Amino acid sequence: MALPGKIPRARGRGYYYLWVGVFFVIVIGLISMLSYATQKIDYTWRWYRIPQYFVYHDQVEYVAEIDGEVERIDRKGETATVVVSGLGLTETYEMPAAGVQVDKGQRIYPGDILGIHGRWRVGILIQGLWLTLKVSAIAIVFGILIGLFAGLFRISDNPALKWSAVTYIELIRGSPLLVQIFIWYFVLGTLINSLLAKGGIVQVPPLWFGVAALATFTGAYVAEMVRAGIQSIHRGQTEASRSLGMNYFQSMRYVIVPQALRRIIPPLAGQFISLIKDSSLLGIIAIRELTKATREVVTTSLQPFELWFICALLYLVLTFSLSMLLQYVERRTLAQ
Amino acid sequence: MINVQNVYKTFYVPHKVQALVDITTNVAAGEVVVVIGPSGSGKSTLLRCLNQLETADSGHILIDGIDVMDPKTDINKVRAEVGMVFQSFNLFPHKSVIENITLAQMVVRKRSKAEADQKAMGLLDKVGITDKAAVYPDQLSGGQQQRVAIARALAMDPKIMLFDEPTSALDPEMIGEVLDVMKTLAREGMTMVCVTHEMGFAREVADQVIFMDEGAVVEVGTPEHFFTKPEHDRTKLFLSQIL
Ligand SMILES: Nc1ncnc2c1ncn2[C@@H]1O[C@H](COP(=O)(O)OP(=O)(O)OP(=O)(O)O)[C@@H](O)[C@H]1O
Ligand SMILES: [Mg+2]
């Protein structure tokens, strides 16, 4: 197969393997340079410390608060109820049956351990990853909806709709996402939450302003893609659907938009991958997504090299999975 | 059934073209009219003005007594009664053959899926491609696609069918199968306006032939008239080129 702009030339196998070899030499060279440099500054790699930020084993202790003795232990399936009484007081403690450390009638002092229960908990990096995933997923869904309508308004004949869409798209595309996040959080967020407070209604947590910033930002780009996608559908499709008696909305909904959406899946995938990466900016408004979580762990663990590599890798896992998913969707829809 | 009175249409973009100049013509119910004329003579524009894919500048167009140029007319209702078949088929590529035929039935005519499916299968039988109901349009030959397009238009139970050069994008061996479907329709009494240069078709089923040139109707007559004694020099010249 000829590459664009190239005319294939007959070359031996040796040529191919030589340059594959060169590639690996470059990669290995870069890695060893990095590790040599870190040795020079006496950085100790401690990869074994990283797993605890993914999952860790946590021990919960059930501690007696009063003086007395164990009056009885009721075991009901997995859970046990330990009743302690003395000096006219009675306390009951519930804990997993397997972890009970005391016997009936045992003398108890305040601070004694009645039972221990160990369990696995997810670490801060996984929590951050989960939050990044959640924020991105919600922003993608709303971004698609906003973008779809803004894109349709953009090509509408109605000046109110058209100009609103143009203004929205140009405003969003013309300013940095970071500034938009600040506006959502410090301006709109303050306004909304102050008004809600006056009305005595619950406050909107920062997470939602972050999601709103990402969704409106993505929506503007999606709108332009939707517009281009719709305009790329042949006029004949509109004429055929309208000549069957469909009105504008029916023709859009059943004929034009489905075809346009299929066509814009590849650029949409790129936009959504950007969105996942851009969600790292939300750390600045106190949302503990993956990047902020990593920063917090770095300050406590003092293992920045490992952690930042891991952080990048986790983003790569997210973006790569999304890219695979959308490629699958694209193949599915184009296969028909 | 169709009354066209003094219709004018001028395009200004990309440059000024008088596509229709004072067109007046009538088509009675059950009549088959064939429109012929050189490229750029305004045949498509006339057809597209009938169902308002194009808006004429002035004049009147009545479809079954309804003035389609009146802004108060619900044009979607009129279009549902007027089927149109295009040169480039314009099937919906994201829908299977049967979905192409059922979509507008369900959306516009509000038929149930079962009802629409039944209608679609009947029409596929009529156009002779029942075995392709589940495939997508790009897996069909041109002739098959055009027959599906005809079935799609017929599914709305139209009173009028418009054909804009339905066979000119087809390989020669597929033209016959599409014309056969059109001839059947004509014999069943469908009111049809066909832009086509298939003179065999005109001779067999047309009641009227209209020859257009430079946006105007130059000559109108029966197929016999055109084959035996065309009056105008332009008509003679054109016929000598296509026959
Ligand atoms: N949408 C349009 N915008 C500008 N000019 C147009 C448009 N549609 C048609 N025209 C012009 O109007 C004239 C008549 O066009 P029309 O398509 O009706 O001709 P036709 O008889 O159907 O020709 P053909 O046999 O090539 O299909 C042509 O000069 C064409 O260039
Ligand atoms: Mg034409």
XYZ file of C-alpha atoms and ligand atoms in Angstrom:
611
model
C 0.000 0.000 0.000
C 1.398 3.368 -1.006
C 1.399 6.137 1.561
C 0.115 9.502 0.403
C 2.865 11.430 -1.314
C 5.080 8.415 -1.565
C 5.965 5.954 -4.215
C 6.900 2.615 -2.680
C 10.421 1.474 -3.394
C 11.676 -2.080 -3.179
C 13.636 -2.500 0.048
C 15.070 -5.543 1.765
C 13.854 -7.019 5.030
C 17.069 -5.808 6.635
C 16.020 -2.196 6.085
C 12.815 -2.757 8.032
C 14.413 -4.549 10.977
C 17.252 -2.045 11.152
C 14.882 0.862 11.685
C 12.652 -1.073 14.081
C 15.842 -1.649 16.041
C 16.656 2.060 15.933
C 13.213 2.844 17.344
C 13.726 0.573 20.345
C 17.225 1.904 20.919
C 15.783 5.430 21.085
C 13.076 4.391 23.563
C 15.453 2.470 25.802
C 18.001 5.264 25.553
C 15.500 7.845 26.758
C 14.411 5.667 29.656
C 17.966 5.013 30.798
C 18.835 8.696 30.491
C 15.928 9.490 32.747
C 16.900 6.900 35.329
C 20.565 7.968 35.182
C 19.530 11.575 35.757
C 17.374 10.635 38.738
C 20.261 8.678 40.255
C 22.460 11.744 39.892
C 20.111 13.735 42.097
C 19.720 10.824 44.536
C 16.048 10.227 43.840
C 14.984 6.856 45.138
C 12.244 5.166 43.160
C 9.769 3.541 45.465
C 7.184 1.976 43.235
C 6.093 -0.349 46.047
C 4.570 2.640 47.818
C 2.176 3.379 44.968
C -0.402 0.552 45.279
C -1.666 1.899 48.608
C -3.084 4.898 46.759
C -5.178 2.541 44.689
C -6.465 0.228 47.410
C -5.474 -0.183 51.011
C -6.419 -2.364 53.910
C -8.176 -0.504 56.617
C -8.770 -1.806 60.150
C -11.816 -0.637 62.005
C -11.709 -1.080 65.792
C -14.817 -1.241 67.933
C -13.868 0.358 71.246
C -15.773 0.173 74.512
C -16.785 3.523 75.991
C -17.896 2.445 79.449
C -16.855 0.372 82.425
C -18.649 -2.951 82.931
C -18.833 -6.426 81.621
C -20.100 -8.141 78.512
C -23.663 -8.989 79.324
C -24.352 -10.946 76.182
C -23.359 -11.410 72.531
C -26.140 -11.958 70.022
C -24.960 -13.409 66.729
C -27.351 -13.020 63.849
C -25.820 -14.328 60.651
C -22.884 -12.092 59.704
C -23.363 -9.474 62.415
C -23.013 -9.655 66.142
C -24.393 -7.350 68.809
C -22.233 -6.988 71.898
C -24.044 -5.611 74.953
C -21.859 -4.115 77.695
C -23.331 -2.962 81.005
C -22.019 -1.696 84.296
C -22.453 1.129 86.790
C -26.071 1.455 85.726
C -25.194 2.066 82.065
C -25.778 -0.200 79.066
C -24.180 0.152 75.622
C -24.673 -2.001 72.554
C -22.088 -2.356 69.784
C -22.736 -3.891 66.391
C -19.882 -5.445 64.471
C -19.172 -8.266 62.021
C -19.500 -11.588 63.832
C -16.068 -12.789 62.713
C -14.265 -9.862 64.326
C -15.571 -10.191 67.916
C -12.634 -10.199 70.364
C -14.456 -10.590 73.712
C -16.401 -13.312 75.540
C -19.557 -13.223 77.550
C -18.936 -12.068 81.118
C -15.554 -10.520 80.352
C -14.564 -7.442 82.356
C -14.371 -4.333 80.202
C -12.643 -0.976 80.745
C -13.209 2.108 78.605
C -10.883 1.949 75.617
C -10.837 -1.834 75.413
C -11.180 -3.274 71.947
C -14.356 -5.304 71.601
C -13.816 -6.285 68.010
C -11.704 -5.665 64.933
C -12.816 -5.601 61.372
C -10.452 -5.290 58.428
C -11.596 -4.271 54.989
C -10.233 -3.135 51.627
C -10.883 0.459 50.682
C -10.248 2.369 47.473
C -7.396 4.836 47.639
C -7.356 8.497 46.751
C -6.071 7.963 43.197
C -8.960 5.669 42.367
C -11.368 8.128 43.976
C -9.869 10.872 41.824
C -10.055 8.695 38.735
C -13.681 7.926 39.471
C -14.481 11.613 39.906
C -12.715 12.475 36.658
C -14.708 9.772 34.918
C -17.964 10.954 36.447
C -17.402 14.630 35.676
C -16.325 13.837 32.111
C -19.225 11.482 31.463
C -21.832 13.979 32.659
C -20.150 16.812 30.745
C -20.039 14.692 27.580
C -23.749 13.899 27.771
C -24.721 17.531 28.328
C -22.107 18.684 25.814
C -23.736 16.525 23.135
C -27.199 17.863 23.944
C -26.085 21.511 24.080
C -24.004 21.066 20.944
C -26.818 19.388 19.037
C -29.274 22.189 19.731
C -26.733 24.983 19.309
C -25.680 23.419 16.002
C -29.292 23.224 14.808
C -29.969 26.814 15.938
C -26.796 27.886 14.162
C -28.222 26.847 10.780
C -31.750 28.008 11.564
C -33.377 30.815 9.559
C -34.720 32.409 12.721
C -32.378 35.316 13.619
C -33.001 34.987 17.373
C -31.939 31.342 17.370
C -29.142 31.803 14.887
C -27.574 34.815 16.579
C -27.868 33.250 20.040
C -26.024 30.209 18.760
C -23.354 32.279 17.013
C -22.812 34.420 20.114
C -22.576 31.392 22.367
C -20.170 29.559 20.086
C -17.904 32.556 19.529
C -17.841 33.554 23.214
C -16.918 30.077 24.342
C -14.377 29.423 21.628
C -12.794 32.803 22.103
C -11.782 32.524 25.750
C -9.627 30.097 27.736
C -11.350 27.221 29.484
C -9.551 28.145 32.706
C -11.157 31.589 32.671
C -14.541 30.042 31.937
C -14.161 27.728 34.909
C -13.382 30.746 37.105
C -16.422 32.575 35.760
C -18.655 29.592 36.417
C -17.312 29.121 39.927
C -16.590 32.632 41.194
C -19.170 34.678 39.289
C -22.125 32.527 38.326
C -21.541 30.150 41.235
C -21.505 32.971 43.764
C -24.604 34.535 42.226
C -26.556 31.304 42.094
C -25.597 30.130 45.538
C -26.241 33.539 47.130
C -29.680 33.655 45.562
C -30.370 30.091 46.666
C -29.216 30.966 50.180
C -31.632 33.920 50.246
C -34.402 31.555 49.258
C -33.258 29.115 51.933
C -32.621 26.368 49.410
C -29.665 23.983 49.417
C -26.399 25.128 47.823
C -25.074 23.819 44.537
C -21.740 22.058 45.152
C -18.678 23.207 43.131
C -18.733 19.943 41.195
C -21.748 21.101 39.234
C -20.193 24.409 38.255
C -17.206 22.447 37.017
C -19.444 20.132 35.017
C -21.328 23.140 33.635
C -18.085 24.796 32.539
C -16.896 21.653 30.768
C -20.285 20.942 29.186
C -20.806 24.457 27.824
C -17.211 24.520 26.584
C -17.556 21.201 24.784
C -21.034 22.112 23.547
C -19.658 25.015 21.514
C -17.207 22.794 19.676
C -19.767 20.029 19.218
C -22.158 22.641 17.788
C -19.706 23.528 15.049
C -19.206 19.839 14.258
C -22.949 19.252 14.173
C -23.356 22.221 11.826
C -20.634 20.961 9.505
C -22.029 17.421 9.711
C -25.529 18.520 8.785
C -24.291 20.700 5.960
C -22.313 17.754 4.607
C -25.479 15.710 4.121
C -26.586 15.908 0.507
C -29.506 18.252 -0.286
C -31.272 15.326 -1.900
C -31.876 13.801 1.529
C -33.789 16.870 2.668
C -35.668 17.030 -0.618
C -36.608 13.360 -0.466
C -37.856 13.562 3.111
C -39.710 16.842 2.610
C -41.285 15.595 -0.624
C -42.771 12.724 1.391
C -44.595 15.296 3.506
C -42.291 15.375 6.526
C -41.990 18.775 8.144
C -38.633 20.389 8.956
C -38.343 18.802 12.406
C -39.321 15.328 11.252
C -36.877 15.502 8.378
C -34.098 16.647 10.728
C -34.922 14.127 13.403
C -35.341 11.000 11.307
C -33.215 11.635 8.240
C -30.598 14.380 8.512
C -29.357 14.370 12.112
C -28.851 10.588 12.395
C -26.690 10.640 9.278
C -24.813 13.750 10.398
C -24.072 12.292 13.849
C -22.589 9.161 12.315
C -20.361 11.256 10.175
C -19.019 13.375 13.035
C -18.111 10.518 15.378
C -14.338 10.811 14.673
C -14.058 14.545 15.442
C -16.413 14.076 18.403
C -14.079 11.408 19.777
C -11.194 13.881 19.636
C -13.292 16.511 21.402
C -14.310 14.145 24.182
C -10.733 13.039 24.723
C -9.805 16.711 25.088
C -12.615 17.058 27.584
C -11.288 14.256 29.763
C -7.879 15.897 29.773
C -9.313 19.373 30.356
C -11.201 18.119 33.397
C -7.797 18.245 35.125
C -8.320 22.013 35.378
C -11.212 21.499 37.764
C -8.757 20.950 40.618
C -8.501 24.723 40.939
C -12.090 24.983 42.116
C -11.675 22.365 44.833
C -12.886 19.374 42.860
C -10.621 16.469 43.789
C -10.365 14.844 40.398
C -7.400 12.747 39.332
C -4.868 15.573 38.948
C -5.724 17.262 42.211
C -5.762 13.902 43.963
C -2.307 13.174 42.605
C -1.046 16.570 43.738
C -2.308 15.903 47.239
C -0.651 12.505 47.378
C 2.584 13.992 46.060
C 2.735 16.502 48.888
C 2.270 13.828 51.530
C 4.279 10.998 50.006
C 7.153 12.912 48.416
C 7.238 10.446 45.507
C 6.408 12.889 42.700
C 8.139 11.020 39.880
C 6.217 7.788 40.259
C 2.925 9.521 40.996
C 2.938 11.858 38.026
C 3.779 9.009 35.670
C 0.948 6.988 37.192
C -1.395 9.958 36.851
C -0.568 10.321 33.151
C -1.029 6.588 32.692
C -4.461 6.680 34.299
C -5.541 9.474 31.945
C -4.213 7.415 29.072
C -6.329 4.475 30.203
C -9.438 6.690 30.207
C -8.787 8.371 26.873
C -7.717 5.173 25.172
C -10.816 3.306 26.361
C -13.046 6.122 25.145
C -11.303 6.184 21.813
C -11.743 2.410 21.443
C -15.397 2.660 22.435
C -16.120 5.345 19.852
C -14.248 3.447 17.162
C -16.443 0.482 17.956
C -19.601 2.618 17.754
C -18.397 4.078 14.470
C -17.742 0.655 12.976
C -21.123 -0.548 14.157
C -23.007 2.342 12.586
C -21.022 2.405 9.364
C -21.264 -1.342 8.915
C -24.951 -1.053 8.119
C -55.633 17.730 -11.025
C -52.708 20.067 -11.690
C -53.241 23.603 -12.931
C -50.261 25.781 -13.669
C -51.043 29.367 -14.612
C -48.518 31.946 -15.832
C -45.688 30.705 -13.649
C -42.366 32.548 -13.713
C -39.167 31.629 -11.945
C -35.814 33.377 -12.161
C -32.595 32.358 -10.408
C -30.203 35.164 -9.525
C -27.388 33.093 -8.041
C -24.789 32.371 -9.387
C -26.067 34.402 -12.328
C -29.429 35.453 -13.621
C -31.279 32.599 -15.330
C -34.903 32.691 -16.367
C -35.704 29.099 -15.515
C -39.458 29.337 -16.119
C -41.123 31.862 -18.377
C -44.917 32.166 -18.336
C -45.682 28.465 -17.982
C -49.335 27.506 -18.272
C -50.414 23.900 -18.415
C -53.061 21.559 -17.069
C -52.937 17.904 -16.173
C -56.201 16.055 -15.716
C -56.670 13.259 -13.185
C -55.294 9.982 -14.490
C -53.323 11.693 -17.207
C -49.678 10.904 -17.939
C -47.611 13.876 -19.084
C -44.078 13.564 -20.361
C -41.887 16.669 -20.274
C -38.936 16.777 -22.645
C -36.414 19.443 -23.548
C -32.701 20.170 -23.666
C -30.557 20.444 -20.558
C -31.206 23.649 -18.644
C -34.611 24.195 -20.222
C -36.359 24.297 -16.838
C -37.952 20.834 -16.704
C -36.718 20.031 -13.210
C -37.558 23.511 -11.994
C -41.135 23.139 -13.223
C -41.497 19.769 -11.508
C -39.975 21.085 -8.287
C -42.308 24.079 -8.304
C -45.265 21.695 -8.323
C -44.443 20.353 -4.849
C -42.753 23.556 -3.722
C -39.223 22.235 -3.432
C -38.724 25.443 -5.404
C -40.953 28.506 -5.036
C -42.092 30.160 -8.201
C -41.845 33.966 -8.368
C -45.336 34.566 -9.695
C -48.350 32.797 -11.128
C -50.568 30.114 -9.639
C -50.131 26.411 -9.095
C -53.182 24.422 -8.054
C -52.776 20.819 -6.937
C -56.151 19.095 -6.638
C -57.690 22.546 -6.273
C -55.308 23.718 -3.540
C -53.162 26.770 -4.267
C -49.721 25.584 -3.198
C -48.231 29.064 -3.562
C -50.611 30.481 -0.974
C -48.562 30.894 2.241
C -51.579 29.742 4.258
C -51.549 26.327 2.587
C -50.089 23.509 4.702
C -47.518 22.459 2.144
C -46.584 19.289 4.024
C -50.120 18.008 3.550
C -49.938 18.668 -0.188
C -46.506 17.064 -0.479
C -47.776 13.890 1.160
C -50.253 13.623 -1.721
C -47.597 14.225 -4.382
C -44.932 11.546 -4.689
C -41.583 12.479 -6.174
C -38.887 10.283 -7.687
C -35.426 11.755 -8.222
C -32.706 11.140 -10.747
C -30.273 10.257 -7.956
C -32.781 8.090 -6.000
C -32.095 9.879 -2.684
C -32.847 6.821 -0.589
C -32.041 7.189 3.112
C -28.693 5.382 3.413
C -28.980 4.816 7.174
C -32.284 2.979 6.840
C -32.939 -0.458 5.416
C -35.087 -0.820 2.324
C -38.224 -1.530 4.312
C -37.490 1.294 6.758
C -37.101 3.664 3.827
C -40.628 2.774 2.818
C -42.204 2.748 6.282
C -40.596 5.880 7.774
C -42.852 8.535 6.249
C -45.907 6.297 6.563
C -45.420 6.206 10.318
C -44.187 9.769 10.787
C -46.521 11.577 8.390
C -49.479 9.243 7.950
C -49.276 8.053 11.568
C -49.693 4.431 10.588
C -48.724 1.681 13.007
C -45.519 -0.202 12.297
C -47.436 -3.356 11.410
C -49.654 -1.468 8.997
C -46.681 0.321 7.417
C -44.708 -2.905 7.092
C -47.605 -4.619 5.408
C -48.014 -1.761 2.973
C -44.267 -1.729 2.289
C -44.127 -5.449 1.579
C -47.039 -5.123 -0.815
C -45.245 -2.339 -2.682
C -41.928 -4.197 -2.755
C -43.828 -7.049 -4.310
C -45.274 -4.648 -6.856
C -41.830 -3.304 -7.830
C -40.387 -6.826 -7.751
C -37.803 -6.800 -4.952
C -39.378 -8.503 -1.943
C -36.171 -10.380 -1.167
C -34.246 -7.161 -0.434
C -36.453 -5.761 2.329
C -33.809 -6.001 5.043
C -30.742 -4.789 3.149
C -29.388 -1.244 3.043
C -29.659 0.868 -0.121
C -25.945 0.802 -0.946
C -26.189 -2.952 -1.449
C -28.713 -2.517 -4.262
C -28.148 -1.882 -7.940
C -29.239 1.467 -9.338
C -32.360 0.004 -10.880
C -33.326 -1.649 -7.608
C -32.696 1.583 -5.694
C -34.918 3.517 -8.027
C -37.682 0.942 -7.678
C -37.416 1.225 -3.893
C -37.642 5.015 -4.267
C -40.820 4.586 -6.282
C -42.231 2.232 -3.646
C -41.299 4.771 -0.954
C -43.275 7.486 -2.733
C -46.221 5.179 -3.441
C -46.439 4.168 0.217
C -47.975 7.557 0.977
C -50.895 6.743 -1.356
C -50.214 9.829 -3.463
C -52.712 11.227 -5.937
C -49.922 12.445 -8.208
C -46.466 11.113 -8.999
C -43.620 13.302 -10.266
C -40.600 11.687 -11.920
C -37.449 13.726 -12.598
C -35.329 11.783 -15.087
C -35.755 8.557 -13.098
C -33.693 6.460 -15.498
C -30.909 8.784 -16.616
C -28.517 7.738 -13.836
C -29.012 4.049 -14.634
C -27.003 1.596 -16.675
C -28.891 0.762 -19.888
C -29.810 -2.767 -18.821
C -31.607 -1.434 -15.726
C -33.707 1.207 -17.428
C -36.319 -1.297 -18.528
C -37.135 -2.553 -15.046
C -37.842 0.975 -13.804
C -39.859 1.928 -16.859
C -41.937 -1.230 -16.464
C -42.936 -0.149 -12.962
C -43.826 3.309 -14.271
C -45.883 1.854 -17.110
C -47.827 -0.310 -14.672
C -48.556 2.769 -12.586
C -49.695 4.690 -15.639
C -52.057 1.889 -16.677
C -53.515 1.803 -13.165
C -54.619 5.397 -13.660
C -52.030 7.308 -11.630
C -51.691 10.985 -12.523
C -48.069 11.318 -13.565
C -45.699 14.046 -14.699
C -42.459 12.546 -15.978
C -39.358 14.344 -17.114
C -37.744 11.697 -19.285
C -36.173 11.254 -22.665
C -37.337 7.654 -22.953
C -39.484 8.208 -26.022
C -40.594 4.581 -26.077
C -42.179 5.157 -22.690
C -43.800 8.369 -23.940
C -45.199 6.640 -26.993
C -46.606 3.792 -24.942
C -48.296 5.577 -22.029
C -48.184 9.386 -22.386
C -51.378 11.312 -23.016
C -49.517 14.570 -23.515
C -45.940 15.493 -24.306
C -44.641 18.939 -23.406
C -41.510 20.242 -25.100
C -39.712 22.969 -23.163
C -36.834 25.167 -24.178
C -35.237 28.117 -22.363
C -37.829 28.062 -19.621
C -40.857 28.176 -21.897
C -43.280 25.601 -23.246
C -42.578 25.459 -26.961
C -44.910 22.732 -28.104
C -47.579 20.503 -26.552
C -49.193 17.485 -28.167
C -49.800 13.778 -28.167
C -46.836 11.444 -28.619
C -48.158 10.747 -32.112
C -47.958 14.440 -32.943
C -44.325 14.627 -31.816
C -43.258 11.526 -33.717
C -45.059 12.337 -36.942
C -45.422 16.087 -37.433
C -43.655 18.296 -34.896
C -44.274 21.941 -35.796
C -41.425 23.991 -34.375
C -37.906 23.881 -35.706
C -36.479 23.658 -32.191
C -38.649 20.633 -31.482
C -37.555 18.979 -34.685
C -33.906 19.662 -33.921
C -34.227 18.315 -30.377
C -36.079 15.189 -31.435
C -33.543 14.507 -34.149
C -30.843 14.572 -31.465
C -32.468 12.193 -29.016
C -34.205 9.710 -31.297
N -30.981 26.132 -7.426
C -30.601 26.788 -8.529
N -29.846 27.902 -8.438
C -29.463 28.583 -9.544
N -29.790 28.231 -10.784
C -30.533 27.114 -10.959
C -30.973 26.347 -9.844
N -31.682 25.297 -10.301
C -31.690 25.427 -11.650
N -30.996 26.507 -12.036
C -30.841 26.976 -13.415
O -32.109 27.045 -13.987
C -32.082 26.548 -15.320
C -33.065 25.430 -15.465
O -32.612 24.358 -14.693
P -33.346 22.950 -14.615
O -32.591 22.135 -13.638
O -34.766 23.172 -14.360
O -33.133 22.388 -16.069
P -33.484 20.943 -16.640
O -34.337 21.157 -17.812
O -33.985 20.081 -15.567
O -32.065 20.439 -17.114
P -31.421 18.994 -17.040
O -31.926 18.252 -18.206
O -29.962 19.269 -17.145
O -31.812 18.406 -15.732
C -30.653 26.115 -15.600
O -30.021 27.147 -16.305
C -30.042 25.992 -14.226
O -28.685 26.355 -14.277
Mg -33.258 18.378 -14.524
